[in-house]
mmCIF file of C-alpha atoms and ligand atoms in Angstrom:
data_model
loop_
_atom_site.group_PDB
_atom_site.id
_atom_site.type_symbol
_atom_site.label_atom_id
_atom_site.label_comp_id
_atom_site.label_asym_id
_atom_site.label_seq_id
_atom_site.Cartn_x
_atom_site.Cartn_y
_atom_site.Cartn_z
ATOM 1 C CA SER I 1122 -10.401 78.785 42.505
ATOM 2 C CA SER I 1123 -11.042 75.452 40.882
ATOM 3 C CA TRP I 1124 -11.868 72.206 42.599
ATOM 4 C CA TRP I 1125 -10.104 70.190 39.934
ATOM 5 C CA LYS I 1126 -6.736 71.911 39.441
ATOM 6 C CA HIS I 1127 -4.860 68.726 40.226
ATOM 7 C CA VAL I 1128 -6.646 66.695 37.540
ATOM 8 C CA GLU I 1129 -4.328 65.714 34.679
ATOM 9 C CA PRO I 1130 -5.681 64.398 31.360
ATOM 10 C CA ALA I 1131 -6.045 60.605 31.429
ATOM 11 C CA PRO I 1132 -3.793 58.586 29.114
ATOM 12 C CA LYS I 1133 -5.442 57.784 25.784
ATOM 13 C CA ASP I 1134 -7.056 54.382 25.468
ATOM 14 C CA PRO I 1135 -4.746 52.419 23.144
ATOM 15 C CA ILE I 1136 -7.676 51.072 21.118
ATOM 16 C CA LEU I 1137 -10.084 54.005 21.016
ATOM 17 C CA GLY I 1138 -7.227 56.419 20.225
ATOM 18 C CA VAL I 1139 -6.612 54.681 16.890
ATOM 19 C CA THR I 1140 -10.070 55.547 15.574
ATOM 20 C CA GLU I 1141 -9.602 59.186 16.557
ATOM 21 C CA ALA I 1142 -6.383 59.367 14.558
ATOM 22 C CA PHE I 1143 -8.033 57.598 11.591
ATOM 23 C CA LEU I 1144 -10.949 60.031 11.508
ATOM 24 C CA ALA I 1145 -8.559 62.994 11.586
ATOM 25 C CA ASP I 1146 -6.626 61.763 8.495
ATOM 26 C CA PRO I 1147 -7.888 63.417 5.263
ATOM 27 C CA ASN I 1148 -6.196 60.859 2.934
ATOM 28 C CA PRO I 1149 -8.796 59.067 0.756
ATOM 29 C CA ASP I 1150 -6.862 55.765 0.774
ATOM 30 C CA LYS I 1151 -6.827 55.507 4.571
ATOM 31 C CA VAL I 1152 -7.655 52.141 6.110
ATOM 32 C CA ASN I 1153 -8.855 51.468 9.657
ATOM 33 C CA VAL I 1154 -7.920 48.014 10.875
ATOM 34 C CA GLY I 1155 -7.909 49.136 14.482
ATOM 35 C CA VAL I 1156 -11.602 48.924 15.310
ATOM 36 C CA GLY I 1157 -12.975 45.896 17.093
ATOM 37 C CA ALA I 1158 -16.307 46.106 15.301
ATOM 38 C CA TYR I 1159 -17.534 44.151 12.306
ATOM 39 C CA ARG I 1160 -17.726 45.881 8.927
ATOM 40 C CA ASP I 1161 -19.211 44.617 5.669
ATOM 41 C CA ASP I 1162 -17.189 44.305 2.475
ATOM 42 C CA ASN I 1163 -17.751 48.008 1.828
ATOM 43 C CA GLY I 1164 -16.317 48.889 5.210
ATOM 44 C CA LYS I 1165 -19.731 49.856 6.563
ATOM 45 C CA PRO I 1166 -21.201 48.996 10.000
ATOM 46 C CA VAL I 1167 -23.820 46.230 9.860
ATOM 47 C CA VAL I 1168 -27.199 45.836 11.531
ATOM 48 C CA LEU I 1169 -28.318 42.218 11.253
ATOM 49 C CA ASP I 1170 -31.638 41.406 9.557
ATOM 50 C CA CYS I 1171 -32.750 39.446 12.620
ATOM 51 C CA VAL I 1172 -32.181 42.564 14.729
ATOM 52 C CA ARG I 1173 -34.154 44.782 12.347
ATOM 53 C CA GLU I 1174 -37.003 42.258 12.377
ATOM 54 C CA ALA I 1175 -36.960 42.016 16.188
ATOM 55 C CA GLU I 1176 -37.076 45.817 16.384
ATOM 56 C CA ARG I 1177 -40.092 45.880 14.063
ATOM 57 C CA ARG I 1178 -41.885 43.419 16.323
ATOM 58 C CA ILE I 1179 -40.971 45.342 19.457
ATOM 59 C CA ALA I 1180 -41.812 48.812 18.117
ATOM 60 C CA GLY I 1181 -44.949 50.172 19.727
ATOM 61 C CA ASN I 1182 -45.334 47.004 21.790
ATOM 62 C CA MET I 1183 -43.091 47.728 24.749
ATOM 63 C CA ASN I 1184 -43.410 49.994 27.696
ATOM 64 C CA MET I 1185 -40.399 51.740 29.212
ATOM 65 C CA GLU I 1186 -40.656 50.265 32.703
ATOM 66 C CA TYR I 1187 -37.559 49.283 34.650
ATOM 67 C CA LEU I 1188 -36.289 45.760 34.266
ATOM 68 C CA PRO I 1189 -35.679 43.881 37.525
ATOM 69 C CA MET I 1190 -32.197 44.426 39.040
ATOM 70 C CA GLY I 1191 -31.018 41.191 37.451
ATOM 71 C CA GLY I 1192 -32.340 42.254 34.059
ATOM 72 C CA SER I 1193 -34.617 40.410 31.654
ATOM 73 C CA ASN I 1194 -35.189 36.872 32.862
ATOM 74 C CA LYS I 1195 -36.180 35.776 29.374
ATOM 75 C CA MET I 1196 -33.009 37.169 27.839
ATOM 76 C CA VAL I 1197 -30.857 35.595 30.556
ATOM 77 C CA GLU I 1198 -32.578 32.237 30.089
ATOM 78 C CA GLU I 1199 -31.887 32.222 26.334
ATOM 79 C CA THR I 1200 -28.347 33.450 26.880
ATOM 80 C CA LEU I 1201 -27.518 30.651 29.301
ATOM 81 C CA LYS I 1202 -28.682 28.099 26.730
ATOM 82 C CA LEU I 1203 -26.109 29.437 24.295
ATOM 83 C CA ALA I 1204 -23.218 29.077 26.709
ATOM 84 C CA TYR I 1205 -24.238 25.962 28.614
ATOM 85 C CA GLY I 1206 -26.221 24.097 25.947
ATOM 86 C CA ASP I 1207 -29.951 23.812 25.199
ATOM 87 C CA ASP I 1208 -30.414 20.806 27.455
ATOM 88 C CA SER I 1209 -27.936 21.649 30.178
ATOM 89 C CA ASP I 1210 -28.676 19.943 33.500
ATOM 90 C CA LEU I 1211 -27.188 22.942 35.274
ATOM 91 C CA ILE I 1212 -29.954 25.088 33.809
ATOM 92 C CA LYS I 1213 -32.650 22.505 34.601
ATOM 93 C CA ASP I 1214 -31.413 22.192 38.169
ATOM 94 C CA LYS I 1215 -31.306 26.001 38.527
ATOM 95 C CA ARG I 1216 -27.680 25.845 39.574
ATOM 96 C CA ILE I 1217 -26.580 28.904 37.588
ATOM 97 C CA ALA I 1218 -26.683 32.352 39.161
ATOM 98 C CA ALA I 1219 -27.047 34.756 36.249
ATOM 99 C CA VAL I 1220 -27.846 38.410 35.683
ATOM 100 C CA GLN I 1221 -28.070 40.654 32.654
ATOM 101 C CA ALA I 1222 -24.949 42.788 32.447
ATOM 102 C CA LEU I 1223 -23.814 45.890 30.570
ATOM 103 C CA SER I 1224 -22.344 43.839 27.752
ATOM 104 C CA GLY I 1225 -19.126 41.869 28.227
ATOM 105 C CA THR I 1226 -17.291 44.687 29.964
ATOM 106 C CA GLY I 1227 -20.052 45.051 32.521
ATOM 107 C CA ALA I 1228 -20.172 41.295 33.099
ATOM 108 C CA CYS I 1229 -16.420 41.168 33.721
ATOM 109 C CA ARG I 1230 -16.588 44.154 36.070
ATOM 110 C CA LEU I 1231 -19.527 42.737 37.999
ATOM 111 C CA PHE I 1232 -17.617 39.510 38.449
ATOM 112 C CA ALA I 1233 -14.426 41.324 39.493
ATOM 113 C CA ASP I 1234 -16.376 43.234 42.168
ATOM 114 C CA PHE I 1235 -18.053 40.012 43.307
ATOM 115 C CA GLN I 1236 -14.664 38.301 43.498
ATOM 116 C CA LYS I 1237 -13.276 41.131 45.621
ATOM 117 C CA ARG I 1238 -16.262 41.055 47.960
ATOM 118 C CA PHE I 1239 -16.507 37.314 48.508
ATOM 119 C CA SER I 1240 -12.940 36.170 48.000
ATOM 120 C CA PRO I 1241 -11.166 39.289 49.278
ATOM 121 C CA ASP I 1242 -7.663 37.809 49.387
ATOM 122 C CA SER I 1243 -7.753 36.294 45.916
ATOM 123 C CA GLN I 1244 -5.894 37.414 42.809
ATOM 124 C CA ILE I 1245 -6.683 37.062 39.132
ATOM 125 C CA TYR I 1246 -4.359 35.396 36.610
ATOM 126 C CA ILE I 1247 -4.585 37.126 33.235
ATOM 127 C CA PRO I 1248 -3.047 35.869 29.960
ATOM 128 C CA VAL I 1249 -0.180 37.716 28.239
ATOM 129 C CA PRO I 1250 -1.291 39.458 26.188
ATOM 130 C CA THR I 1251 -4.979 40.137 26.682
ATOM 131 C CA TRP I 1252 -7.670 42.681 25.820
ATOM 132 C CA SER I 1253 -6.190 45.770 27.491
ATOM 133 C CA ASN I 1254 -9.389 46.584 29.356
ATOM 134 C CA HIS I 1255 -9.130 43.392 31.432
ATOM 135 C CA HIS I 1256 -6.294 45.033 33.340
ATOM 136 C CA ASN I 1257 -8.356 48.159 33.976
ATOM 137 C CA ILE I 1258 -11.386 46.166 35.099
ATOM 138 C CA TRP I 1259 -9.665 44.079 37.750
ATOM 139 C CA ARG I 1260 -7.494 47.059 38.788
ATOM 140 C CA ASP I 1261 -10.534 49.204 39.490
ATOM 141 C CA ALA I 1262 -12.131 46.317 41.386
ATOM 142 C CA ASN I 1263 -8.974 46.223 43.552
ATOM 143 C CA VAL I 1264 -8.170 42.617 42.718
ATOM 144 C CA PRO I 1265 -4.400 42.073 42.481
ATOM 145 C CA GLN I 1266 -3.290 40.780 39.083
ATOM 146 C CA ARG I 1267 -0.863 38.064 38.112
ATOM 147 C CA THR I 1268 -0.142 36.951 34.585
ATOM 148 C CA PHE I 1269 0.260 33.622 32.840
ATOM 149 C CA HIS I 1270 2.050 32.761 29.611
ATOM 150 C CA TYR I 1271 -0.161 32.462 26.568
ATOM 151 C CA TYR I 1272 1.242 33.690 23.275
ATOM 152 C CA HIS I 1273 4.484 32.443 21.765
ATOM 153 C CA PRO I 1274 5.982 35.253 19.630
ATOM 154 C CA GLU I 1275 8.289 32.993 17.575
ATOM 155 C CA SER I 1276 5.620 30.547 16.475
ATOM 156 C CA LYS I 1277 2.865 33.176 16.611
ATOM 157 C CA GLY I 1278 0.849 30.440 18.290
ATOM 158 C CA LEU I 1279 0.079 29.190 21.778
ATOM 159 C CA ASP I 1280 2.867 28.788 24.344
ATOM 160 C CA PHE I 1281 1.134 25.735 25.733
ATOM 161 C CA ALA I 1282 4.053 24.379 27.766
ATOM 162 C CA SER I 1283 4.585 27.661 29.615
ATOM 163 C CA LEU I 1284 0.859 28.099 30.087
ATOM 164 C CA MET I 1285 0.633 24.693 31.737
ATOM 165 C CA ASP I 1286 3.662 25.451 33.922
ATOM 166 C CA ASP I 1287 2.027 28.647 35.114
ATOM 167 C CA VAL I 1288 -1.219 26.819 35.852
ATOM 168 C CA LYS I 1289 0.722 24.215 37.858
ATOM 169 C CA ASN I 1290 2.821 26.776 39.703
ATOM 170 C CA ALA I 1291 -0.048 29.045 40.728
ATOM 171 C CA PRO I 1292 -1.210 28.530 44.326
ATOM 172 C CA ASN I 1293 -4.054 26.004 44.603
ATOM 173 C CA GLY I 1294 -7.461 27.601 44.203
ATOM 174 C CA SER I 1295 -6.326 30.538 42.052
ATOM 175 C CA PHE I 1296 -8.660 32.539 39.806
ATOM 176 C CA PHE I 1297 -7.877 32.496 36.073
ATOM 177 C CA LEU I 1298 -9.302 34.617 33.289
ATOM 178 C CA LEU I 1299 -9.672 32.575 30.082
ATOM 179 C CA HIS I 1300 -10.908 33.699 26.677
ATOM 180 C CA ALA I 1301 -13.547 31.134 25.705
ATOM 181 C CA CYS I 1302 -12.789 31.500 21.986
ATOM 182 C CA ALA I 1303 -11.198 33.905 19.511
ATOM 183 C CA HIS I 1304 -8.618 35.203 21.973
ATOM 184 C CA ASN I 1305 -8.223 38.965 21.761
ATOM 185 C CA PRO I 1306 -5.763 40.255 20.589
ATOM 186 C CA THR I 1307 -3.907 37.162 19.330
ATOM 187 C CA GLY I 1308 -6.580 35.085 17.576
ATOM 188 C CA VAL I 1309 -4.801 32.070 19.088
ATOM 189 C CA ASP I 1310 -6.975 29.477 20.859
ATOM 190 C CA PRO I 1311 -6.021 26.190 22.524
ATOM 191 C CA THR I 1312 -7.091 23.078 20.604
ATOM 192 C CA GLU I 1313 -9.789 20.840 22.045
ATOM 193 C CA GLU I 1314 -7.121 18.466 23.324
ATOM 194 C CA GLN I 1315 -5.280 21.314 24.977
ATOM 195 C CA TRP I 1316 -8.475 22.606 26.607
ATOM 196 C CA LYS I 1317 -8.972 19.118 28.036
ATOM 197 C CA GLU I 1318 -5.494 19.176 29.522
ATOM 198 C CA ILE I 1319 -6.012 22.671 30.908
ATOM 199 C CA SER I 1320 -9.332 21.632 32.432
ATOM 200 C CA TYR I 1321 -7.730 18.543 33.968
ATOM 201 C CA GLN I 1322 -4.925 20.578 35.496
ATOM 202 C CA PHE I 1323 -7.400 23.155 36.832
ATOM 203 C CA LYS I 1324 -9.177 20.268 38.521
ATOM 204 C CA VAL I 1325 -5.963 18.990 40.079
ATOM 205 C CA LYS I 1326 -5.116 22.470 41.348
ATOM 206 C CA GLY I 1327 -8.638 23.465 42.345
ATOM 207 C CA HIS I 1328 -8.440 26.633 40.238
ATOM 208 C CA PHE I 1329 -11.440 28.746 39.302
ATOM 209 C CA ALA I 1330 -12.013 29.409 35.581
ATOM 210 C CA PHE I 1331 -13.665 32.652 34.534
ATOM 211 C CA PHE I 1332 -14.486 32.544 30.833
ATOM 212 C CA ASP I 1333 -14.760 35.791 28.946
ATOM 213 C CA MET I 1334 -16.825 34.872 25.893
ATOM 214 C CA ALA I 1335 -17.094 38.015 23.774
ATOM 215 C CA TYR I 1336 -17.058 36.224 20.398
ATOM 216 C CA GLN I 1337 -19.332 33.181 20.560
ATOM 217 C CA GLY I 1338 -20.136 32.278 16.952
ATOM 218 C CA PHE I 1339 -17.633 34.735 15.600
ATOM 219 C CA ALA I 1340 -14.688 32.368 15.660
ATOM 220 C CA SER I 1341 -15.973 29.362 13.710
ATOM 221 C CA GLY I 1342 -19.350 30.667 12.580
ATOM 222 C CA ASP I 1343 -21.067 28.191 14.914
ATOM 223 C CA PRO I 1344 -21.921 29.264 18.493
ATOM 224 C CA GLU I 1345 -22.038 25.634 19.649
ATOM 225 C CA ARG I 1346 -18.539 24.935 18.415
ATOM 226 C CA ASP I 1347 -17.202 28.142 19.931
ATOM 227 C CA ALA I 1348 -18.574 27.109 23.346
ATOM 228 C CA LYS I 1349 -16.491 23.921 23.292
ATOM 229 C CA SER I 1350 -13.948 25.203 25.828
ATOM 230 C CA ILE I 1351 -16.674 25.908 28.355
ATOM 231 C CA ARG I 1352 -18.405 22.597 27.728
ATOM 232 C CA ILE I 1353 -15.160 20.720 28.346
ATOM 233 C CA PHE I 1354 -14.790 22.436 31.718
ATOM 234 C CA LEU I 1355 -18.426 21.708 32.566
ATOM 235 C CA GLU I 1356 -18.010 18.027 31.681
ATOM 236 C CA ASP I 1357 -15.189 17.925 34.188
ATOM 237 C CA GLY I 1358 -17.501 19.350 36.837
ATOM 238 C CA HIS I 1359 -15.921 22.789 37.179
ATOM 239 C CA LEU I 1360 -18.015 25.516 38.780
ATOM 240 C CA ILE I 1361 -17.105 28.147 36.215
ATOM 241 C CA GLY I 1362 -17.952 31.792 35.757
ATOM 242 C CA CYS I 1363 -18.832 33.230 32.366
ATOM 243 C CA SER I 1364 -19.185 36.624 30.734
ATOM 244 C CA GLN I 1365 -21.262 36.774 27.557
ATOM 245 C CA SER I 1366 -21.684 39.658 25.149
ATOM 246 C CA TYR I 1367 -23.977 40.324 22.202
ATOM 247 C CA ALA I 1368 -21.809 43.175 20.944
ATOM 248 C CA LYS I 1369 -20.097 41.176 18.204
ATOM 249 C CA ASN I 1370 -22.223 38.138 17.485
ATOM 250 C CA MET I 1371 -25.470 40.131 17.224
ATOM 251 C CA GLY I 1372 -23.871 43.428 16.293
ATOM 252 C CA LEU I 1373 -25.479 45.070 19.337
ATOM 253 C CA TYR I 1374 -22.323 46.995 20.335
ATOM 254 C CA GLY I 1375 -23.923 50.178 21.613
ATOM 255 C CA GLN I 1376 -26.921 48.430 23.148
ATOM 256 C CA ARG I 1377 -24.713 47.076 25.939
ATOM 257 C CA VAL I 1378 -26.375 43.722 26.383
ATOM 258 C CA GLY I 1379 -24.667 40.762 27.968
ATOM 259 C CA CYS I 1380 -24.806 38.328 30.833
ATOM 260 C CA LEU I 1381 -22.760 37.239 33.830
ATOM 261 C CA SER I 1382 -23.245 33.704 35.106
ATOM 262 C CA LEU I 1383 -21.715 31.681 37.922
ATOM 263 C CA VAL I 1384 -22.233 27.932 38.264
ATOM 264 C CA CYS I 1385 -23.106 27.017 41.843
ATOM 265 C CA GLU I 1386 -23.267 23.814 43.857
ATOM 266 C CA ASP I 1387 -27.032 23.848 44.133
ATOM 267 C CA GLU I 1388 -30.097 26.009 43.638
ATOM 268 C CA LYS I 1389 -29.913 27.508 47.123
ATOM 269 C CA GLN I 1390 -26.384 28.745 46.510
ATOM 270 C CA ALA I 1391 -27.378 30.106 43.104
ATOM 271 C CA VAL I 1392 -30.223 32.116 44.646
ATOM 272 C CA ALA I 1393 -27.829 33.587 47.208
ATOM 273 C CA VAL I 1394 -25.142 34.415 44.631
ATOM 274 C CA LYS I 1395 -27.635 36.030 42.273
ATOM 275 C CA SER I 1396 -29.008 38.198 45.073
ATOM 276 C CA GLN I 1397 -25.493 39.382 45.856
ATOM 277 C CA LEU I 1398 -24.763 40.165 42.196
ATOM 278 C CA GLN I 1399 -27.898 42.291 42.168
ATOM 279 C CA GLN I 1400 -26.739 43.965 45.349
ATOM 280 C CA ILE I 1401 -23.518 44.984 43.603
ATOM 281 C CA ALA I 1402 -25.404 46.289 40.572
ATOM 282 C CA ARG I 1403 -27.926 48.303 42.585
ATOM 283 C CA PRO I 1404 -25.701 51.211 43.723
ATOM 284 C CA MET I 1405 -23.861 51.302 40.366
ATOM 285 C CA TYR I 1406 -26.726 51.434 37.864
ATOM 286 C CA SER I 1407 -29.804 49.989 39.616
ATOM 287 C CA ASN I 1408 -30.910 47.906 36.660
ATOM 288 C CA PRO I 1409 -29.760 47.307 33.087
ATOM 289 C CA PRO I 1410 -31.266 48.828 29.926
ATOM 290 C CA VAL I 1411 -34.324 47.230 28.417
ATOM 291 C CA HIS I 1412 -34.203 47.639 24.649
ATOM 292 C CA GLY I 1413 -31.232 45.470 23.704
ATOM 293 C CA ALA I 1414 -32.383 42.726 26.051
ATOM 294 C CA LEU I 1415 -35.754 42.687 24.346
ATOM 295 C CA VAL I 1416 -34.119 42.485 20.924
ATOM 296 C CA VAL I 1417 -32.079 39.474 22.051
ATOM 297 C CA SER I 1418 -34.949 37.626 23.716
ATOM 298 C CA THR I 1419 -37.203 38.279 20.702
ATOM 299 C CA ILE I 1420 -34.641 36.748 18.362
ATOM 300 C CA LEU I 1421 -33.608 33.771 20.450
ATOM 301 C CA SER I 1422 -37.077 32.734 21.601
ATOM 302 C CA ASP I 1423 -38.390 32.534 18.026
ATOM 303 C CA PRO I 1424 -36.967 29.464 16.257
ATOM 304 C CA ASP I 1425 -37.243 31.101 12.808
ATOM 305 C CA LEU I 1426 -35.574 34.349 13.848
ATOM 306 C CA LYS I 1427 -32.921 32.361 15.650
ATOM 307 C CA GLN I 1428 -32.154 30.552 12.399
ATOM 308 C CA VAL I 1429 -31.802 33.900 10.636
ATOM 309 C CA TRP I 1430 -29.361 34.979 13.333
ATOM 310 C CA LEU I 1431 -27.312 31.765 13.087
ATOM 311 C CA LYS I 1432 -27.002 32.270 9.343
ATOM 312 C CA GLU I 1433 -25.942 35.856 9.795
ATOM 313 C CA VAL I 1434 -23.276 35.076 12.424
ATOM 314 C CA LYS I 1435 -21.893 32.464 10.088
ATOM 315 C CA GLY I 1436 -21.906 35.024 7.285
ATOM 316 C CA MET I 1437 -19.806 37.417 9.358
ATOM 317 C CA ALA I 1438 -17.377 34.700 10.434
ATOM 318 C CA ASP I 1439 -17.041 33.432 6.866
ATOM 319 C CA ARG I 1440 -16.298 36.885 5.471
ATOM 320 C CA ILE I 1441 -13.521 37.292 8.016
ATOM 321 C CA ILE I 1442 -12.113 33.835 7.321
ATOM 322 C CA GLY I 1443 -12.166 34.646 3.599
ATOM 323 C CA MET I 1444 -10.290 37.897 4.179
ATOM 324 C CA ARG I 1445 -7.634 36.028 6.140
ATOM 325 C CA SER I 1446 -6.901 33.859 3.101
ATOM 326 C CA ALA I 1447 -6.977 36.862 0.778
ATOM 327 C CA LEU I 1448 -4.546 38.850 2.927
ATOM 328 C CA LYS I 1449 -2.151 35.927 3.237
ATOM 329 C CA GLU I 1450 -2.251 35.133 -0.495
ATOM 330 C CA ASN I 1451 -1.703 38.756 -1.448
ATOM 331 C CA ILE I 1452 1.355 39.127 0.787
ATOM 332 C CA GLU I 1453 2.796 35.848 -0.496
ATOM 333 C CA LYS I 1454 2.150 36.883 -4.119
ATOM 334 C CA LEU I 1455 4.414 39.890 -3.555
ATOM 335 C CA GLY I 1456 7.247 37.488 -2.803
ATOM 336 C CA SER I 1457 7.515 37.953 0.945
ATOM 337 C CA PRO I 1458 10.030 35.432 2.261
ATOM 338 C CA LEU I 1459 8.412 35.516 5.708
ATOM 339 C CA SER I 1460 5.847 32.989 6.878
ATOM 340 C CA TRP I 1461 2.266 34.306 6.993
ATOM 341 C CA GLU I 1462 0.643 30.999 7.958
ATOM 342 C CA HIS I 1463 -0.513 32.523 11.229
ATOM 343 C CA ILE I 1464 -2.938 34.846 9.400
ATOM 344 C CA THR I 1465 -5.151 31.892 8.483
ATOM 345 C CA LYS I 1466 -4.331 29.793 11.558
ATOM 346 C CA GLN I 1467 -5.516 32.452 13.969
ATOM 347 C CA ILE I 1468 -9.233 32.824 14.484
ATOM 348 C CA GLY I 1469 -11.865 35.436 15.303
ATOM 349 C CA MET I 1470 -11.822 39.123 14.640
ATOM 350 C CA PHE I 1471 -8.115 39.733 15.010
ATOM 351 C CA CYS I 1472 -4.847 38.794 13.416
ATOM 352 C CA TYR I 1473 -1.840 39.252 15.658
ATOM 353 C CA SER I 1474 0.519 39.972 12.828
ATOM 354 C CA GLY I 1475 3.858 39.967 14.623
ATOM 355 C CA MET I 1476 4.670 43.441 13.278
ATOM 356 C CA THR I 1477 6.689 45.656 15.617
ATOM 357 C CA PRO I 1478 5.457 49.020 16.932
ATOM 358 C CA GLU I 1479 7.942 50.681 14.554
ATOM 359 C CA GLN I 1480 6.553 48.786 11.567
ATOM 360 C CA VAL I 1481 3.029 49.765 12.595
ATOM 361 C CA ASP I 1482 4.146 53.398 12.822
ATOM 362 C CA ARG I 1483 5.433 53.156 9.239
ATOM 363 C CA LEU I 1484 2.111 51.666 8.095
ATOM 364 C CA THR I 1485 0.336 54.631 9.630
ATOM 365 C CA ASN I 1486 2.736 57.387 8.597
ATOM 366 C CA GLU I 1487 3.543 56.191 5.063
ATOM 367 C CA PHE I 1488 0.393 54.269 4.112
ATOM 368 C CA HIS I 1489 -2.394 55.814 6.241
ATOM 369 C CA ILE I 1490 -3.193 52.396 7.722
ATOM 370 C CA TYR I 1491 -4.418 52.610 11.305
ATOM 371 C CA MET I 1492 -4.096 49.867 13.932
ATOM 372 C CA THR I 1493 -2.878 49.361 17.500
ATOM 373 C CA ARG I 1494 0.905 49.408 17.945
ATOM 374 C CA ASN I 1495 0.909 45.795 19.158
ATOM 375 C CA GLY I 1496 0.515 44.731 15.533
ATOM 376 C CA ARG I 1497 -3.099 43.633 15.896
ATOM 377 C CA ILE I 1498 -5.031 43.786 12.621
ATOM 378 C CA SER I 1499 -8.808 43.821 12.921
ATOM 379 C CA MET I 1500 -9.784 41.474 10.105
ATOM 380 C CA ALA I 1501 -13.260 43.018 10.207
ATOM 381 C CA GLY I 1502 -11.777 46.146 8.633
ATOM 382 C CA VAL I 1503 -10.287 44.220 5.695
ATOM 383 C CA THR I 1504 -12.335 44.215 2.472
ATOM 384 C CA THR I 1505 -11.915 43.027 -1.122
ATOM 385 C CA GLY I 1506 -11.379 46.718 -1.877
ATOM 386 C CA ASN I 1507 -8.425 47.307 0.477
ATOM 387 C CA VAL I 1508 -6.816 43.888 0.955
ATOM 388 C CA GLU I 1509 -4.336 44.328 -1.877
ATOM 389 C CA TYR I 1510 -3.268 47.769 -0.674
ATOM 390 C CA LEU I 1511 -2.935 46.454 2.870
ATOM 391 C CA ALA I 1512 -0.857 43.475 1.711
ATOM 392 C CA LYS I 1513 1.508 45.725 -0.275
ATOM 393 C CA ALA I 1514 2.002 48.035 2.683
ATOM 394 C CA ILE I 1515 2.628 45.145 5.094
ATOM 395 C CA HIS I 1516 5.127 43.626 2.684
ATOM 396 C CA GLU I 1517 6.854 46.992 2.301
ATOM 397 C CA VAL I 1518 7.360 47.557 6.049
ATOM 398 C CA THR I 1519 8.373 43.960 6.824
ATOM 399 C CA LYS I 1520 10.937 43.600 4.006
HETATM 400 N N1 LIG U 854 -13.800 40.779 26.288
HETATM 401 C C1 LIG U 854 -13.065 40.774 25.188
HETATM 402 C C2 LIG U 854 -11.970 39.783 25.069
HETATM 403 C C3 LIG U 854 -13.329 41.674 24.161
HETATM 404 O O1 LIG U 854 -12.579 41.645 23.055
HETATM 405 C C4 LIG U 854 -14.386 42.586 24.306
HETATM 406 C C5 LIG U 854 -14.708 43.575 23.224
HETATM 407 N N2 LIG U 854 -13.650 44.239 22.676
HETATM 408 C C6 LIG U 854 -15.134 42.540 25.480
HETATM 409 C C7 LIG U 854 -14.817 41.630 26.448
HETATM 410 C C8 LIG U 854 -16.287 43.414 25.817
HETATM 411 O O2 LIG U 854 -16.976 44.075 24.875
HETATM 412 P P1 LIG U 854 -18.411 44.630 25.196
HETATM 413 O O3 LIG U 854 -18.346 45.263 26.545
HETATM 414 O O4 LIG U 854 -18.656 45.603 24.115
HETATM 415 O O5 LIG U 854 -19.325 43.466 25.168
#
């Protein structure tokens, strides 16, 4: 007899399932705009030059010892500078508890477990919509979830009024998950003015802001500019939490390198919080992997290599921004009477097209174009070679 008779197959992941279906399609014209990974203009995965150079420097020069439980201190130090600013007083005053995490997912999960352990009765407010894995992460950490308004389907922009209402109506001292920039899946971010109002209202209500920053540099091409939301909150004195990932902005997807940080009242509190984060990591994975962390610290601690990286992030962001214009122009050229302004207004890797699940099904079945049924187009999968075909197909199913 089997121990596992009662085990049913798990539901397919809505994002990872798309790639499976794409790979199984023999049609030569097939297009994958489902993946959340950057591709070059030939549709090929990219390894950045700065990463190749860092690997050359590392090769033969590293041992395979364990990192400390909190990961590479050098990597964490450089990573905090990106989020909090090179000359952040919080860093100088050692007020940030930070540990290396298994990319952005691992940072979110570590925080969710920490939240459950040290604020056991709290809930998490999550935007509608959000990256689908956020729901899984806080569910598995046993933190009850609430939602707040974010996207406005009619305008395909931000539902700022409803968002602010939800912030005001949440019980004082609630936990909120915010996307620092390049909101996934909508590509819709608050403006600087709106961030200021959100930060102010969070202050009034005593809410906690947890920033998931998976795309720093990917939105505008400039990591400093993309950290603006966080900096506004810091200026207002918020003790924020932050998840950082090098999956997208350094192309280190499979290396699983990221960072979780929590701003504390003073150094003593930061030491305590960090020790507890390590305590949560210990029985899960003991300590994080070493190679990716070394790649990151090698790049960011060398001013020349860092410049190479900054140029390359900007290159990726610019290609995506260029493809947004190309897609919009091509659809308009076909005479579509609909408005496609949102394609260029939205930012980051994704365009939340407004297409219905049925329209997406037609794209897949009739045109071999693969994407999630929520209408999210990964702009990273759009190239000069397929943009015209994609535009024609979109026009056809939205007529
Ligand atoms: N948060 C958001 C909003 C994301 O889009 C992603 C990547 N899809 C992540 C976190 C985490 O990605 P990773 O674990 O690969 O860093």
